[in-house]
Structure formats: C-alpha cells, structure tokens
PDB file of C-alpha atoms in Angstrom:
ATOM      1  CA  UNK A 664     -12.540  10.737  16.300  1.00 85.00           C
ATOM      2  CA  UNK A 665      -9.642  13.077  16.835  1.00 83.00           C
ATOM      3  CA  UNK A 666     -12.410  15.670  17.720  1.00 85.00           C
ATOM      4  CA  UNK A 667     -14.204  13.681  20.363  1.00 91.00           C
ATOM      5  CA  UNK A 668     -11.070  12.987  21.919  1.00 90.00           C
ATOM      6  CA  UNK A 669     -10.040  16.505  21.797  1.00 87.00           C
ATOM      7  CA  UNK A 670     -11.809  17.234  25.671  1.00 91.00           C
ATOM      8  CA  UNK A 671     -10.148  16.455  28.562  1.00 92.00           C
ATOM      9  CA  UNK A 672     -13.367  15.192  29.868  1.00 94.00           C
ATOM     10  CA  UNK A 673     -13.965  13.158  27.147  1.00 95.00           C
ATOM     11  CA  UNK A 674     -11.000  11.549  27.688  1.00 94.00           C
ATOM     12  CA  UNK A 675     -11.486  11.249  31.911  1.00 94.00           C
ATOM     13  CA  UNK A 676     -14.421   8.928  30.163  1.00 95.00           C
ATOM     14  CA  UNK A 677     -12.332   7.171  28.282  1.00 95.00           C
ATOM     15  CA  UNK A 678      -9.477   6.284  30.658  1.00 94.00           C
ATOM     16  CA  UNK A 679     -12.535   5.020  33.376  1.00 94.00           C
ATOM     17  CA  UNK A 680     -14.393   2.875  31.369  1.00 95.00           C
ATOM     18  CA  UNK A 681     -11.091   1.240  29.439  1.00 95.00           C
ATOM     19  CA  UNK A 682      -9.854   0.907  32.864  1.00 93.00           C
ATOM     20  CA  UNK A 683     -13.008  -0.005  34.888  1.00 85.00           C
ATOM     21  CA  UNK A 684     -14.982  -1.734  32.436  1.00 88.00           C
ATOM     22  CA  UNK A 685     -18.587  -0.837  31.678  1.00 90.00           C
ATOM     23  CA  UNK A 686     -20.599   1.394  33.819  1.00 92.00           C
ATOM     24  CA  UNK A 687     -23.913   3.498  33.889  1.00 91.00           C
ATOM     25  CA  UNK A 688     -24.107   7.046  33.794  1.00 92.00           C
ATOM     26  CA  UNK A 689     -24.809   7.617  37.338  1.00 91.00           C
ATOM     27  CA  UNK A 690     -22.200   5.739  38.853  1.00 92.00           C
ATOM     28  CA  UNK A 691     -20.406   7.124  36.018  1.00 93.00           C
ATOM     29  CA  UNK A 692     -21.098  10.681  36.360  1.00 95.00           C
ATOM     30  CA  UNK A 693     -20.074  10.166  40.385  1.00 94.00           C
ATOM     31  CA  UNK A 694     -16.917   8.766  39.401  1.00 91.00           C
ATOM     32  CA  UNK A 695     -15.690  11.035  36.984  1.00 91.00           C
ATOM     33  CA  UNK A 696     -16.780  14.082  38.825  1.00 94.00           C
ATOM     34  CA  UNK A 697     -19.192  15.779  36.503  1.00 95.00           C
ATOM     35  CA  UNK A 698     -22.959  16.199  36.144  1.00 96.00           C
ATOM     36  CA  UNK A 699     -25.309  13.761  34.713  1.00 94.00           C
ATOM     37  CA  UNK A 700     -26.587  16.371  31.913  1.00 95.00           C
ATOM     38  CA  UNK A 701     -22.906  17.358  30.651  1.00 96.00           C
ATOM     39  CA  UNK A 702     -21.939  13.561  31.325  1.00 96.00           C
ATOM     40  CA  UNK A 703     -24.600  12.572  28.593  1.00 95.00           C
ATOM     41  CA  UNK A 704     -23.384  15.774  26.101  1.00 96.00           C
ATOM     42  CA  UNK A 705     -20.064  14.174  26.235  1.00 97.00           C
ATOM     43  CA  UNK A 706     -20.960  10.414  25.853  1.00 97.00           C
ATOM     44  CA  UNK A 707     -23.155  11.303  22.722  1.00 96.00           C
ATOM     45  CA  UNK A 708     -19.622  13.158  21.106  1.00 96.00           C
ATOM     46  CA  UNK A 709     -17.991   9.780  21.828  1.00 97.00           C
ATOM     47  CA  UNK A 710     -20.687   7.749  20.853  1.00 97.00           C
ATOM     48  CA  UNK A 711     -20.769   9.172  17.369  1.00 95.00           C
ATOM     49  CA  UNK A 712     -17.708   9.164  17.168  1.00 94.00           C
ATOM     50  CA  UNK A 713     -17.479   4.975  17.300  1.00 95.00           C
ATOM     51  CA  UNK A 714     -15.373   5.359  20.753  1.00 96.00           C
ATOM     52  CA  UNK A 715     -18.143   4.012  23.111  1.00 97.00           C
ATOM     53  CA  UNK A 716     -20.880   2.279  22.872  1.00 96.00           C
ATOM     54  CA  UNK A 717     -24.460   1.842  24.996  1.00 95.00           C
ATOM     55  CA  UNK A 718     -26.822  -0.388  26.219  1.00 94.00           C
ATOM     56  CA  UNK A 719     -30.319   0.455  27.870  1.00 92.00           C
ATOM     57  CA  UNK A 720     -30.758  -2.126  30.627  1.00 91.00           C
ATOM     58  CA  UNK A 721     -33.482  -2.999  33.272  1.00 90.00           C
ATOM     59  CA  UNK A 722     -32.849  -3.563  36.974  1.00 85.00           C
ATOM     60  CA  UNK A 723     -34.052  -6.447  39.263  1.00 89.00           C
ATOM     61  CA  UNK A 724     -36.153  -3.108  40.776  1.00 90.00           C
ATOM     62  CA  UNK A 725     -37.687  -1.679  37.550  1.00 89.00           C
ATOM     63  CA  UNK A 726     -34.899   1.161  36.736  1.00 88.00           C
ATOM     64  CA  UNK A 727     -34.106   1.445  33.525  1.00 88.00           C
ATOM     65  CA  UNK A 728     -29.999   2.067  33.374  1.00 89.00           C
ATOM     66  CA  UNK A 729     -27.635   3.102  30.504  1.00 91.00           C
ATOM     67  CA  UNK A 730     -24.668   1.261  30.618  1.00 94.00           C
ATOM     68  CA  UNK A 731     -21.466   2.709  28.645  1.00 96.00           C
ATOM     69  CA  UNK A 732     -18.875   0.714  27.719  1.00 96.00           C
ATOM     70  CA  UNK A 733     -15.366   2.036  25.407  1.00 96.00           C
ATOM     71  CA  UNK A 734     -14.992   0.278  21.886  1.00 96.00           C
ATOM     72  CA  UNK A 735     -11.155  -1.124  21.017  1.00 93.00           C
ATOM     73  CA  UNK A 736      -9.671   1.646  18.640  1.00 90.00           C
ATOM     74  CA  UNK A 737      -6.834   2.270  17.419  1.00 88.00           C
ATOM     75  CA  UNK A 738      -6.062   5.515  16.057  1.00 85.00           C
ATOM     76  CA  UNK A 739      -2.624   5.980  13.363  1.00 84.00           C
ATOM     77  CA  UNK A 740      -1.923   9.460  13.538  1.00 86.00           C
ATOM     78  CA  UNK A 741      -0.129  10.317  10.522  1.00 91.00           C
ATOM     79  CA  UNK A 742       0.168  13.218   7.505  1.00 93.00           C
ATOM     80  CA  UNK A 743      -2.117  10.923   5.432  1.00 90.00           C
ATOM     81  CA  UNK A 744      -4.714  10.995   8.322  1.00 82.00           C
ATOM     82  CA  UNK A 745      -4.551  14.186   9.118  1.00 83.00           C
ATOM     83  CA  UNK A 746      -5.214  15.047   5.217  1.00 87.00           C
ATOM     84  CA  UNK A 747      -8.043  13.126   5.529  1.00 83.00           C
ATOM     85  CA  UNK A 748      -9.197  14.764   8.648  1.00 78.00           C
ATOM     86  CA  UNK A 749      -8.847  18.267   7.463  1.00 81.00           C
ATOM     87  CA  UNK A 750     -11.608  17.504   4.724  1.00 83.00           C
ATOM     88  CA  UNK A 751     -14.109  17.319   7.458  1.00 78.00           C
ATOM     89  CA  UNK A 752     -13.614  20.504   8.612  1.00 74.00           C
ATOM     90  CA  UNK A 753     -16.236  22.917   8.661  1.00 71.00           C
ATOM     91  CA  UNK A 754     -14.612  26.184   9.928  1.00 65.00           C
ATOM     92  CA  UNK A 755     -13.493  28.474   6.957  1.00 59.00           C
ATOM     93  CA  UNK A 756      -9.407  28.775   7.805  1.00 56.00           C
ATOM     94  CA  UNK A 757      -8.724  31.420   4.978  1.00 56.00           C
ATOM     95  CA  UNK A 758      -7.436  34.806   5.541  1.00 48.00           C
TER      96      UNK A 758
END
C-alpha cells in the first residue's frame, strides 16, 4: 500500500475519487490532468494494492466504461508496520 501511495499522481487519484465519488477513466483522466494510458498504469498500482476498485459498465449507447471507485482504508503507520513492510522489499540495501 505504502508503495502505491508513494506517487503524487497516485494520490491526485485518490483525493478525486474519495472526494468526487466514482468516475470512469475518461472523465477521470480529464479531471486529473493526465493521459488515459499513464491514468490506467497508475489505477492498476492502486488497484493491486486494495486502494480502488473497478467496474466494467455498459452505456444506454453501447460504450463499454470503466468506472473507478476508492476502497475505505485505513493505514496505521507504525515501527511494527514498517517491519513488516521492509520484508517486501525487493531492492538489495547492503553495502
């Protein structure tokens, strides 16, 4: 989680949709100020990550329309966390 949320974008996408409730990528994308294709790279980080979640919809006219919308979370940032965290980690830290 801590690593999805570690973009400034990411986070732009976070504070729209927990603030304008669910929306699809193209509005989306308009909104935020980014493009579709690095709009989607982003919402797949969060979407792994448990932060948002999607729905594939039809319209009235036959377009088919993701909708995004931001899960409740609650993150507790504390040393036992961030012990936990650090086991993820994939980049070699050792001098």
């Amino acid at each position: 989680m801590l690593s999805a949320l570690s973009s400034p974008h990411r986070l732009r996408i976070i504070a729209f949709l927990a603030s304008g409730g669910r929306n699809y990528v193209s509005q989306l994308a308009r909104e935020i100020g980014i493009s579709r294709p690095l709009l989607h790279l982003h919402l797949q980080k969060l979407e792994s990550a448990g932060l948002v979640t999607s729905q594939l919809e039809v319209s009235d006219d036959g377009k088919a329309l993701n909708y995004f919308e931001v899960n409740r979370f609650n993150i507790a940032l504390t040393p036992e966390a961030i012990a936990e965290a650090v086991k993820t980690l994939t980049t070699n830290l050792e001098k």
